[in-house]
Structures are given as C-alpha cells and as structure tokens.
Coordinates of N, CA and C in Angstrom, one line a residue:
Chain A
X1 N -35.5 57.7 11.9 CA -35.5 57.0 13.2 C -36.9 56.9 13.8
X2 N -37.0 56.3 14.9 CA -38.3 56.1 15.6 C -38.9 57.4 16.0
X3 N -40.2 57.6 15.9 CA -40.9 58.8 16.2 C -42.0 58.5 17.2
X4 N -42.2 59.3 18.2 CA -43.3 59.2 19.1 C -44.0 60.5 19.0
X5 N -45.3 60.4 18.8 CA -46.1 61.6 18.7 C -47.1 61.7 19.9
X6 N -47.1 62.9 20.5 CA -48.0 63.1 21.7 C -48.9 64.3 21.4
X7 N -50.2 64.1 21.7 CA -51.2 65.1 21.4 C -52.2 65.1 22.5
X8 N -52.7 66.3 23.0 CA -52.2 67.6 22.5 C -50.9 68.1 23.1
X9 N -50.4 69.2 22.5 CA -49.1 69.7 23.1 C -49.4 70.6 24.3
X10 N -50.6 71.2 24.3 CA -51.0 72.1 25.4 C -52.5 72.0 25.6
X11 N -52.8 72.0 26.9 CA -54.2 72.0 27.3 C -54.4 73.0 28.4
X12 N -55.4 73.8 28.3 CA -55.8 74.7 29.4 C -57.3 74.5 29.6
X13 N -57.7 74.1 30.8 CA -59.1 73.8 31.1 C -59.5 74.1 32.5
X14 N -60.7 74.1 32.7 CA -61.3 74.4 34.1 C -61.2 73.2 35.0
X15 N -61.0 73.6 36.3 CA -61.0 72.6 37.3 C -62.2 71.6 37.2
X16 N -62.0 70.3 37.4 CA -63.1 69.4 37.3 C -63.2 68.7 36.0
X17 N -62.5 69.2 35.0 CA -62.5 68.6 33.6 C -61.7 67.4 33.6
X18 N -62.0 66.4 32.7 CA -61.1 65.3 32.5 C -60.4 65.6 31.1
X19 N -59.2 65.2 31.1 CA -58.3 65.5 30.0 C -57.7 64.3 29.5
X20 N -57.7 64.0 28.2 CA -57.1 62.8 27.6 C -55.9 63.2 26.8
X21 N -54.8 62.5 27.0 CA -53.5 62.8 26.3 C -53.2 61.5 25.5
X22 N -52.9 61.6 24.2 CA -52.6 60.5 23.4 C -51.1 60.4 23.1
X23 N -50.6 59.2 23.1 CA -49.2 58.9 22.8 C -49.2 57.8 21.7
X24 N -48.6 58.2 20.6 CA -48.5 57.2 19.5 C -47.1 57.0 19.0
X25 N -46.8 55.7 18.7 CA -45.5 55.4 18.1 C -45.8 55.3 16.6
X26 N -45.1 56.1 15.8 CA -45.5 56.3 14.4 C -44.8 55.3 13.5
X27 N -43.7 54.7 13.8 CA -43.1 53.8 12.9 C -42.5 52.5 13.5
X28 N -43.1 52.2 14.7 CA -42.7 50.9 15.3 C -43.8 50.5 16.2
X29 N -43.9 49.3 16.5 CA -44.8 48.7 17.5 C -44.2 48.8 18.9
X30 N -44.9 49.6 19.7 CA -44.4 49.8 21.1 C -45.2 48.9 22.0
X31 N -44.5 47.8 22.5 CA -45.2 46.9 23.5 C -45.2 47.6 24.8
X32 N -44.3 48.5 25.1 CA -44.3 49.2 26.4 C -44.2 50.7 26.2
X33 N -45.1 51.4 26.8 CA -45.1 52.8 26.9 C -45.0 53.3 28.3
X34 N -44.3 54.4 28.5 CA -44.1 54.9 29.9 C -44.7 56.4 29.9
X35 N -45.3 56.7 31.0 CA -45.8 58.1 31.2 C -45.0 58.7 32.4
X36 N -44.5 59.9 32.1 CA -43.7 60.6 33.0 C -44.4 62.0 33.3
X37 N -44.0 62.5 34.4 CA -44.5 63.9 34.8 C -43.3 64.7 35.2
X38 N -43.3 66.0 34.8 CA -42.2 66.9 35.1 C -42.7 68.2 35.7
X39 N -42.3 68.4 36.9 CA -42.6 69.8 37.5 C -41.5 70.7 37.1
X40 N -41.8 72.0 37.2 CA -40.8 73.0 36.8 C -39.5 72.8 37.5
X41 N -38.4 72.8 36.7 CA -37.0 72.7 37.2 C -36.8 71.4 38.0
X42 N -37.6 70.4 37.8 CA -37.4 69.2 38.4 C -37.2 68.0 37.4
X43 N -36.9 66.9 37.9 CA -36.6 65.7 37.1 C -37.9 65.2 36.5
X44 N -37.8 64.3 35.5 CA -38.9 63.5 35.0 C -39.2 62.4 36.0
X45 N -40.4 62.3 36.5 CA -40.8 61.2 37.4 C -41.7 60.3 36.7
X46 N -41.3 59.0 36.7 CA -42.2 58.0 36.1 C -43.5 57.9 36.9
X47 N -44.6 57.9 36.2 CA -46.0 57.7 36.8 C -46.4 56.3 36.7
X48 N -46.2 55.7 35.5 CA -46.7 54.4 35.2 C -46.1 53.8 34.0
X49 N -46.1 52.5 33.9 CA -45.6 51.7 32.8 C -46.9 51.0 32.2
X50 N -47.0 51.2 30.9 CA -48.2 50.7 30.2 C -47.8 49.6 29.2
X51 N -48.3 48.4 29.4 CA -48.1 47.3 28.5 C -49.3 47.0 27.6
X52 N -49.1 46.8 26.4 CA -50.2 46.6 25.5 C -51.1 45.4 25.9
X53 N -52.3 45.6 26.0 CA -53.3 44.5 26.3 C -53.3 44.2 27.8
X54 N -52.6 44.9 28.6 CA -52.8 44.6 30.1 C -52.8 45.9 30.9
X55 N -53.1 45.7 32.2 CA -53.3 46.9 33.1 C -51.9 47.5 33.3
X56 N -52.0 48.9 33.4 CA -50.8 49.6 33.6 C -50.2 49.4 35.0
X57 N -49.0 49.5 35.2 CA -48.3 49.4 36.5 C -48.0 50.8 37.0
X58 N -48.5 51.2 38.1 CA -48.3 52.5 38.6 C -47.2 52.6 39.6
X59 N -46.5 53.7 39.6 CA -45.5 53.9 40.6 C -46.2 54.3 42.0
X60 N -45.4 54.1 43.0 CA -45.9 54.4 44.3 C -46.3 55.9 44.4
X61 N -47.5 56.1 45.0 CA -48.0 57.5 45.2 C -48.7 58.0 44.0
X62 N -48.9 57.3 42.9 CA -49.6 57.8 41.8 C -51.0 57.1 41.8
X63 N -52.1 57.9 41.8 CA -53.4 57.4 42.0 C -53.9 56.8 40.6
X64 N -54.1 55.5 40.6 CA -54.6 54.9 39.3 C -56.0 55.4 38.9
X65 N -56.8 55.7 39.9 CA -58.2 56.2 39.5 C -58.2 57.6 39.1
X66 N -57.1 58.3 39.4 CA -57.0 59.7 39.0 C -56.3 59.8 37.5
X67 N -55.3 58.9 37.3 CA -54.6 58.9 36.1 C -54.9 57.6 35.4
X68 N -55.9 57.6 34.5 CA -56.3 56.4 33.8 C -55.4 56.1 32.6
X69 N -54.9 55.0 32.5 CA -54.0 54.6 31.3 C -54.6 53.5 30.6
X70 N -54.7 53.7 29.3 CA -55.1 52.6 28.4 C -54.1 52.4 27.3
X71 N -53.8 51.1 27.0 CA -52.8 50.8 25.9 C -53.5 49.7 25.1
X72 N -54.4 50.1 24.3 CA -55.3 49.2 23.6 C -54.6 48.6 22.3
X73 N -53.7 49.3 21.8 CA -53.0 48.8 20.6 C -51.5 49.0 20.7
X74 N -50.8 48.4 19.8 CA -49.3 48.5 19.8 C -48.7 49.8 19.4
X75 N -49.6 50.7 19.0 CA -49.1 52.0 18.6 C -49.8 53.2 19.4
X76 N -50.7 52.9 20.3 CA -51.4 54.0 21.0 C -51.5 53.7 22.5
X77 N -51.1 54.6 23.3 CA -51.5 54.6 24.7 C -52.1 56.0 25.1
X78 N -53.1 56.0 26.0 CA -53.7 57.2 26.4 C -53.6 57.4 27.9
X79 N -53.4 58.6 28.3 CA -53.5 59.0 29.7 C -54.6 59.9 29.9
X80 N -55.6 59.6 30.8 CA -56.7 60.5 31.1 C -56.5 61.0 32.5
X81 N -56.5 62.3 32.6 CA -56.4 62.9 34.0 C -57.9 63.2 34.3
X82 N -58.4 62.5 35.3 CA -59.9 62.6 35.6 C -60.1 63.7 36.6
X83 N -61.2 64.5 36.4 CA -61.5 65.5 37.3 C -60.3 66.3 37.8
X84 N -59.6 66.9 36.8 CA -58.4 67.6 37.0 C -58.5 68.8 37.9
X85 N -57.5 69.0 38.8 CA -57.5 70.2 39.7 C -56.2 70.9 39.4
X86 N -56.1 72.1 39.9 CA -54.9 72.9 39.7 C -53.6 72.2 40.0
X87 N -53.6 71.4 41.1 CA -52.3 70.7 41.5 C -51.9 69.7 40.4
X88 N -52.8 69.3 39.5 CA -52.5 68.4 38.4 C -51.8 69.1 37.3
X89 N -51.7 70.4 37.3 CA -51.0 71.1 36.3 C -49.5 70.7 36.2
X90 N -49.1 70.4 35.1 CA -47.7 69.8 35.0 C -47.4 69.6 33.5
X91 N -46.2 69.1 33.3 CA -45.8 68.7 31.9 C -45.7 67.2 31.9
X92 N -46.6 66.6 31.1 CA -46.7 65.1 31.0 C -46.0 64.6 29.7
X93 N -45.1 63.7 29.9 CA -44.4 63.1 28.7 C -44.5 61.6 28.6
X94 N -44.7 61.1 27.4 CA -44.7 59.7 27.2 C -43.5 59.3 26.5
X95 N -43.2 58.0 26.6 CA -42.1 57.4 25.9 C -42.5 56.0 25.5
X96 N -41.8 55.5 24.5 CA -42.2 54.2 23.9 C -40.9 53.4 23.7
X97 N -41.0 52.0 23.9 CA -39.9 51.2 23.5 C -40.4 50.0 22.8
X98 N -39.5 49.4 22.0 CA -39.9 48.2 21.3 C -39.4 47.0 22.0
X99 N -40.2 45.9 22.1 CA -39.9 44.8 22.9 C -38.6 44.2 22.5
X100 N -37.7 43.9 23.5 CA -36.4 43.2 23.3 C -35.6 43.9 22.3
X101 N -35.7 45.2 22.2 CA -34.8 45.9 21.3 C -33.6 46.4 22.0
X102 N -32.6 46.8 21.3 CA -31.5 47.5 21.9 C -31.5 49.0 21.6
X103 N -32.7 49.5 21.4 CA -32.9 50.9 21.2 C -33.4 51.6 22.5
X104 N -33.0 52.8 22.7 CA -33.4 53.5 23.9 C -34.9 53.9 23.8
X105 N -35.5 54.2 24.9 CA -36.8 54.8 24.8 C -36.8 56.1 24.0
X106 N -37.9 56.2 23.2 CA -38.1 57.5 22.5 C -39.2 58.3 23.0
X107 N -39.0 59.6 23.2 CA -40.0 60.4 23.9 C -40.9 61.2 22.9
X108 N -42.1 61.4 23.4 CA -42.9 62.4 22.7 C -42.5 63.8 23.1
X109 N -43.2 64.8 22.6 CA -42.8 66.2 22.9 C -43.5 66.8 24.1
X110 N -44.3 65.9 24.7 CA -44.9 66.3 26.0 C -46.2 67.1 25.8
X111 N -46.9 67.2 26.9 CA -48.2 67.9 27.0 C -48.2 68.8 28.2
X112 N -48.3 70.1 27.9 CA -48.4 71.0 29.0 C -49.8 71.2 29.5
X113 N -50.1 70.7 30.7 CA -51.5 70.8 31.2 C -51.6 71.9 32.2
X114 N -52.5 72.8 32.0 CA -52.8 73.9 32.9 C -54.3 73.9 33.3
X115 N -54.5 73.7 34.6 CA -55.8 73.6 35.1 C -56.1 74.9 35.9
X116 N -57.2 75.6 35.5 CA -57.5 76.9 36.1 C -58.4 76.8 37.3
Chain B
X1 N -36.2 59.9 47.7 CA -34.9 59.2 47.6 C -34.4 59.4 46.1
X2 N -33.5 60.3 45.9 CA -33.0 60.6 44.6 C -31.9 59.6 44.2
X3 N -32.2 58.6 43.4 CA -31.2 57.6 43.1 C -30.2 58.1 42.1
X4 N -30.6 59.1 41.3 CA -29.7 59.6 40.3 C -29.6 61.1 40.5
X5 N -28.4 61.6 40.6 CA -28.2 63.0 41.0 C -27.3 63.8 40.0
X6 N -27.7 64.9 39.7 CA -26.9 65.8 38.9 C -26.8 67.1 39.8
X7 N -25.6 67.2 40.4 CA -25.4 68.3 41.4 C -25.2 69.7 40.9
X8 N -25.0 69.8 39.6 CA -24.8 71.1 39.0 C -26.1 71.5 38.3
X9 N -26.9 72.4 38.7 CA -28.1 72.7 38.0 C -27.8 73.5 36.7
X10 N -26.6 74.2 36.6 CA -26.3 74.9 35.4 C -24.8 74.9 35.2
X11 N -24.5 75.2 33.9 CA -23.1 75.2 33.5 C -22.9 76.1 32.3
X12 N -21.9 77.0 32.3 CA -21.7 77.8 31.1 C -20.3 77.5 30.6
X13 N -20.2 77.3 29.3 CA -18.9 77.0 28.6 C -18.8 77.8 27.4
X14 N -17.5 78.2 27.2 CA -17.2 79.0 26.0 C -17.3 78.1 24.7
X15 N -17.8 78.6 23.6 CA -17.9 77.8 22.4 C -16.5 77.3 22.0
X16 N -16.4 76.1 21.6 CA -15.2 75.5 21.2 C -14.4 74.7 22.3
X17 N -14.8 75.0 23.6 CA -14.2 74.4 24.7 C -14.9 73.1 25.0
X18 N -14.4 72.4 26.0 CA -15.1 71.1 26.4 C -16.1 71.4 27.5
X19 N -17.3 70.7 27.3 CA -18.3 70.8 28.3 C -18.3 69.4 29.1
X20 N -18.3 69.5 30.4 CA -18.3 68.2 31.2 C -19.5 68.3 32.1
X21 N -20.4 67.3 31.9 CA -21.6 67.2 32.8 C -21.5 66.0 33.6
X22 N -21.8 66.1 34.9 CA -21.5 65.0 35.8 C -22.9 64.5 36.4
X23 N -22.8 63.2 36.8 CA -24.0 62.5 37.2 C -23.5 61.4 38.3
X24 N -24.2 61.3 39.4 CA -23.9 60.3 40.4 C -25.1 59.5 40.7
X25 N -24.9 58.2 41.0 CA -26.0 57.3 41.2 C -25.8 56.5 42.5
X26 N -26.8 56.0 43.1 CA -26.7 55.3 44.3 C -27.0 53.8 44.2
X27 N -27.8 53.5 43.2 CA -28.3 52.1 43.0 C -27.3 51.3 42.2
X28 N -26.7 50.3 42.8 CA -25.7 49.5 42.1 C -26.4 48.5 41.2
X29 N -27.7 48.4 41.1 CA -28.4 47.5 40.2 C -28.6 48.1 38.8
X30 N -28.3 49.3 38.7 CA -28.5 49.9 37.3 C -27.4 49.3 36.4
X31 N -27.9 48.9 35.2 CA -27.0 48.3 34.2 C -26.7 49.2 33.0
X32 N -27.5 50.2 32.8 CA -27.3 51.1 31.6 C -27.5 52.5 32.1
X33 N -26.8 53.3 31.4 CA -26.9 54.7 31.8 C -27.0 55.5 30.4
X34 N -27.9 56.5 30.5 CA -28.2 57.2 29.2 C -28.1 58.7 29.5
X35 N -27.8 59.4 28.4 CA -27.9 60.9 28.5 C -28.9 61.4 27.5
X36 N -29.8 62.3 27.9 CA -30.8 62.9 27.1 C -30.6 64.4 27.1
X37 N -30.9 65.0 26.0 CA -30.9 66.4 25.8 C -32.3 66.9 25.6
X38 N -32.6 68.0 26.3 CA -34.0 68.5 26.3 C -34.1 70.0 26.1
X39 N -34.9 70.4 25.1 CA -35.2 71.8 24.9 C -36.5 72.1 25.5
X40 N -36.8 73.4 25.9 CA -38.0 73.7 26.5 C -39.2 73.3 25.7
X41 N -40.3 72.8 26.4 CA -41.5 72.4 25.7 C -41.4 71.3 24.7
X42 N -40.3 70.5 24.8 CA -40.1 69.3 24.0 C -39.8 68.1 24.9
X43 N -39.9 67.0 24.3 CA -39.5 65.8 25.0 C -38.0 65.6 24.9
X44 N -37.4 64.8 25.8 CA -36.0 64.5 25.8 C -35.6 63.8 24.5
X45 N -34.4 64.1 24.0 CA -33.9 63.4 22.8 C -32.6 62.6 23.3
X46 N -32.6 61.3 22.9 CA -31.5 60.5 23.3 C -30.2 60.9 22.7
X47 N -29.1 60.9 23.5 CA -27.8 61.3 23.0 C -26.9 60.1 22.9
X48 N -26.6 59.5 24.0 CA -25.6 58.5 24.1 C -25.9 57.6 25.3
X49 N -25.4 56.4 25.3 CA -25.6 55.6 26.4 C -24.3 54.8 26.7
X50 N -24.3 54.1 27.8 CA -23.2 53.2 28.2 C -23.7 52.1 29.0
X51 N -23.1 50.9 28.8 CA -23.5 49.8 29.6 C -22.5 49.7 30.8
X52 N -23.0 49.1 31.8 CA -22.2 49.1 33.1 C -20.9 48.2 32.9
X53 N -20.8 47.5 31.8 CA -19.6 46.6 31.6 C -18.5 47.4 30.9
X54 N -18.8 48.6 30.5 CA -17.9 49.5 29.9 C -17.5 50.7 30.7
X55 N -16.4 51.3 30.4 CA -16.1 52.5 31.1 C -16.0 53.8 30.2
X56 N -16.2 53.5 28.9 CA -16.2 54.7 28.0 C -17.0 54.3 26.8
X57 N -17.7 55.3 26.2 CA -18.4 55.2 25.0 C -18.4 56.5 24.2
X58 N -18.0 56.4 23.0 CA -17.8 57.7 22.2 C -18.7 57.7 21.0
X59 N -19.2 58.9 20.7 CA -20.0 59.0 19.5 C -19.9 60.5 19.0
X60 N -19.0 60.6 18.0 CA -18.7 62.0 17.5 C -18.2 62.9 18.6
X61 N -18.9 64.0 18.8 CA -18.4 65.0 19.8 C -18.7 64.6 21.3
X62 N -19.5 63.5 21.4 CA -20.0 63.1 22.7 C -19.3 61.9 23.2
X63 N -18.8 61.9 24.4 CA -18.2 60.8 25.1 C -18.7 60.6 26.5
X64 N -19.1 59.4 26.8 CA -19.6 59.2 28.2 C -18.6 58.3 28.9
X65 N -18.3 58.7 30.1 CA -17.3 57.9 31.0 C -18.1 57.4 32.2
X66 N -17.8 56.1 32.5 CA -18.5 55.5 33.7 C -17.4 55.0 34.7
X67 N -17.5 55.4 35.9 CA -16.7 54.9 37.0 C -17.6 54.2 38.0
X68 N -17.6 52.9 37.8 CA -18.6 52.1 38.6 C -18.2 52.1 40.1
X69 N -17.0 52.1 40.4 CA -16.6 52.0 41.8 C -17.0 53.3 42.5
X70 N -17.0 54.4 41.8 CA -17.4 55.7 42.4 C -18.9 56.0 42.1
X71 N -19.6 55.1 41.4 CA -21.0 55.3 41.0 C -21.1 56.8 40.3
X72 N -20.3 57.0 39.4 CA -20.2 58.3 38.8 C -20.1 58.2 37.3
X73 N -20.8 59.0 36.6 CA -20.6 59.1 35.1 C -20.6 60.5 34.7
X74 N -20.0 60.7 33.5 CA -19.9 62.1 33.0 C -20.1 62.1 31.5
X75 N -20.5 63.2 31.0 CA -20.7 63.4 29.6 C -19.8 64.5 29.2
X76 N -18.9 64.2 28.2 CA -18.0 65.2 27.6 C -18.5 65.6 26.2
X77 N -18.5 66.9 26.0 CA -18.9 67.4 24.7 C -17.7 68.3 24.2
X78 N -17.1 67.9 23.1 CA -16.0 68.7 22.6 C -15.9 68.6 21.1
X79 N -15.8 69.7 20.4 CA -15.9 71.0 20.9 C -17.3 71.4 21.1
X80 N -17.6 72.2 22.1 CA -19.0 72.7 22.4 C -19.4 73.7 21.3
X81 N -20.7 73.6 21.0 CA -21.3 74.5 20.0 C -22.5 75.1 20.5
X82 N -22.9 76.3 20.0 CA -24.1 77.0 20.5 C -25.4 76.1 20.5
X83 N -25.5 75.3 19.5 CA -26.6 74.4 19.5 C -26.7 73.4 20.6
X84 N -25.6 73.2 21.3 CA -25.6 72.3 22.5 C -26.3 72.9 23.7
X85 N -26.6 74.1 23.6 CA -27.3 74.8 24.8 C -28.7 74.1 25.0
X86 N -28.9 73.5 26.1 CA -30.1 72.8 26.4 C -30.0 72.3 27.9
X87 N -31.0 71.6 28.3 CA -30.9 70.9 29.6 C -30.5 69.4 29.3
X88 N -29.6 68.9 30.0 CA -29.1 67.6 29.9 C -29.5 66.7 31.1
X89 N -30.1 65.6 30.8 CA -30.5 64.7 31.9 C -29.7 63.4 31.8
X90 N -29.2 62.9 32.8 CA -28.7 61.5 32.8 C -29.8 60.7 33.4
X91 N -29.8 59.4 32.9 CA -30.8 58.5 33.3 C -30.2 57.1 33.5
X92 N -30.8 56.3 34.3 CA -30.3 54.9 34.6 C -31.4 53.9 34.5
X93 N -31.1 52.7 34.1 CA -32.1 51.7 34.0 C -31.5 50.3 34.2
X94 N -32.3 49.3 34.5 CA -31.8 48.0 34.6 C -31.8 47.2 33.3
X95 N -32.6 47.7 32.3 CA -32.8 46.9 31.1 C -33.0 48.0 30.0
X96 N -32.0 48.0 29.1 CA -32.0 49.0 28.1 C -33.2 48.9 27.2
X97 N -34.0 50.0 27.2 CA -35.1 50.1 26.3 C -36.4 49.6 26.9
X98 N -36.4 48.7 27.8 CA -37.6 48.0 28.2 C -38.0 48.3 29.7
X99 N -37.2 48.9 30.4 CA -37.6 49.2 31.8 C -37.6 50.7 32.0
X100 N -38.2 51.1 33.1 CA -38.3 52.5 33.4 C -37.0 53.2 33.6
X101 N -36.9 54.4 33.2 CA -35.7 55.2 33.4 C -35.9 56.0 34.7
X102 N -34.8 56.1 35.5 CA -34.7 56.9 36.6 C -33.8 58.1 36.2
X103 N -34.4 59.3 36.2 CA -33.8 60.5 35.7 C -33.1 61.3 36.9
X104 N -32.0 62.0 36.5 CA -31.4 63.0 37.4 C -32.2 64.3 37.2
X105 N -31.8 65.3 37.9 CA -32.6 66.5 37.9 C -32.2 67.5 36.8
X106 N -31.2 67.1 36.0 CA -30.9 67.9 34.9 C -29.8 69.0 35.1
X107 N -29.1 69.3 34.1 CA -28.1 70.4 34.2 C -28.3 71.3 32.9
X108 N -28.5 72.5 33.1 CA -28.7 73.4 32.0 C -27.4 73.9 31.5
X109 N -27.1 73.5 30.3 CA -25.8 73.9 29.7 C -26.0 75.1 28.7
X110 N -25.2 76.1 28.9 CA -25.2 77.3 28.1 C -23.9 77.5 27.4
X111 N -23.9 77.5 26.1 CA -22.6 77.7 25.4 C -22.5 79.1 25.0
X112 N -21.5 79.7 25.4 CA -21.3 81.2 25.1 C -20.5 81.4 23.8
X113 N -21.1 82.1 22.9 CA -20.4 82.2 21.6 C -19.2 83.1 21.7

C-alpha cells in the first residue's frame, strides 16, 4: 500500500534553531500534503495544506513566517520551524493524498520536536 | 470550536468482547467520516470510512455506523483483540482524500486479556 515517510522522527535542539522536517510519498505522487500538529492528549490539528508548485494554505492562527512549507515536487514537502522556541515543542505529522483518488490520506510516523 | 468530538477519552474492554467507540460531529457539511488507529510515536493508520449516503460499512472485524440525523457515528470492533489496544481517532472531511481532516480528540482503547 501507499507509504509516507517522515524524517527525522525526533529532534532535540536549542531555542532559536531552525528545524526542517521532510515528508515524502514513497510510491505515489502526492499532489496535496497536509501538516498537522498534536499536543499531548489532544487531537491532531491541521496547520496547513500544501499543494505541489503553489503556496501553502495556512489555517487560522498558524504563522506562515514561523512555519515555512515548501512542496517543490510531487513526492516531497518540507516544514521548517524557524527560530524555534520551547512553545513550538510538539508532535508534527504529515499526510499525503493522491489527486482525485478514492484513497484516504496516508500519514507519516510523525516528528517529535523538543526545543530546550 | 470542536466540530468532531469523542467524549470518552478511554475505554477498557475484555478480549473477545465488542468494543464500541463513539463520535459526534456538528458540521452537517461533512461528507465522509474516517476512523484512524494510532500507536504512540507513530502516525495514524487508516482503518475504515463511511460516506454520508450510507449508514453502515463493514470490513472484517470493524463496522462503522452513521446516524446522520443525530450527527453520530460509532466504530464497532468484534471480537476485540489485544492488538487493538491503541488510540482511535474519528475524522471528518468534505472530500475523501483531498481535503483536510477534522479530527476528534481520540479514545484510548485498552483490551484486557
């Protein structure tokens, strides 16, 4: 079946560092990728929708200058958390879907980001 | 504004019995509903879905029921197995596969051997 790979799985870094998270669709072309964030014991909250070759669409309350999203190819989207601070510590998960498919979104395994 | 709600944060069920997980939603524009299973430190895994034009969908041990008038859906797992222990999220969307998912807060299911 479809596989989505997310890297790295865990990041621990100092406050002020920028962190890049990659999301790859391994066996299909993902015209749309989604980035979610999950706080402990809470739901997955959509941050942004990323369409290949165009600017990402951010959800209300998500700072686009803070969370930079690039979807340069049909198999890769990246999320960069710029100048990360402790409040950015969270579990970030990407998902991918194939255009006009009847397949559900497939999720990566997530990235645990810890800012010291 | 929580458009998809799972009011039971946890549920314990004896192995072999039926597990019933519930989900309520408020947005009548949702056309598809999905259930995902999630283990710690992993991404959600798709289990089963249902279109708003149906009231039941079955796949092996998993059955999802939809009551549109009550804006309520449920996931039945029978018989429950120890490997079913995980957090279950219901999610809703207007376009299967291509639009954002709105997730509930999850229910932690524990199957007791």
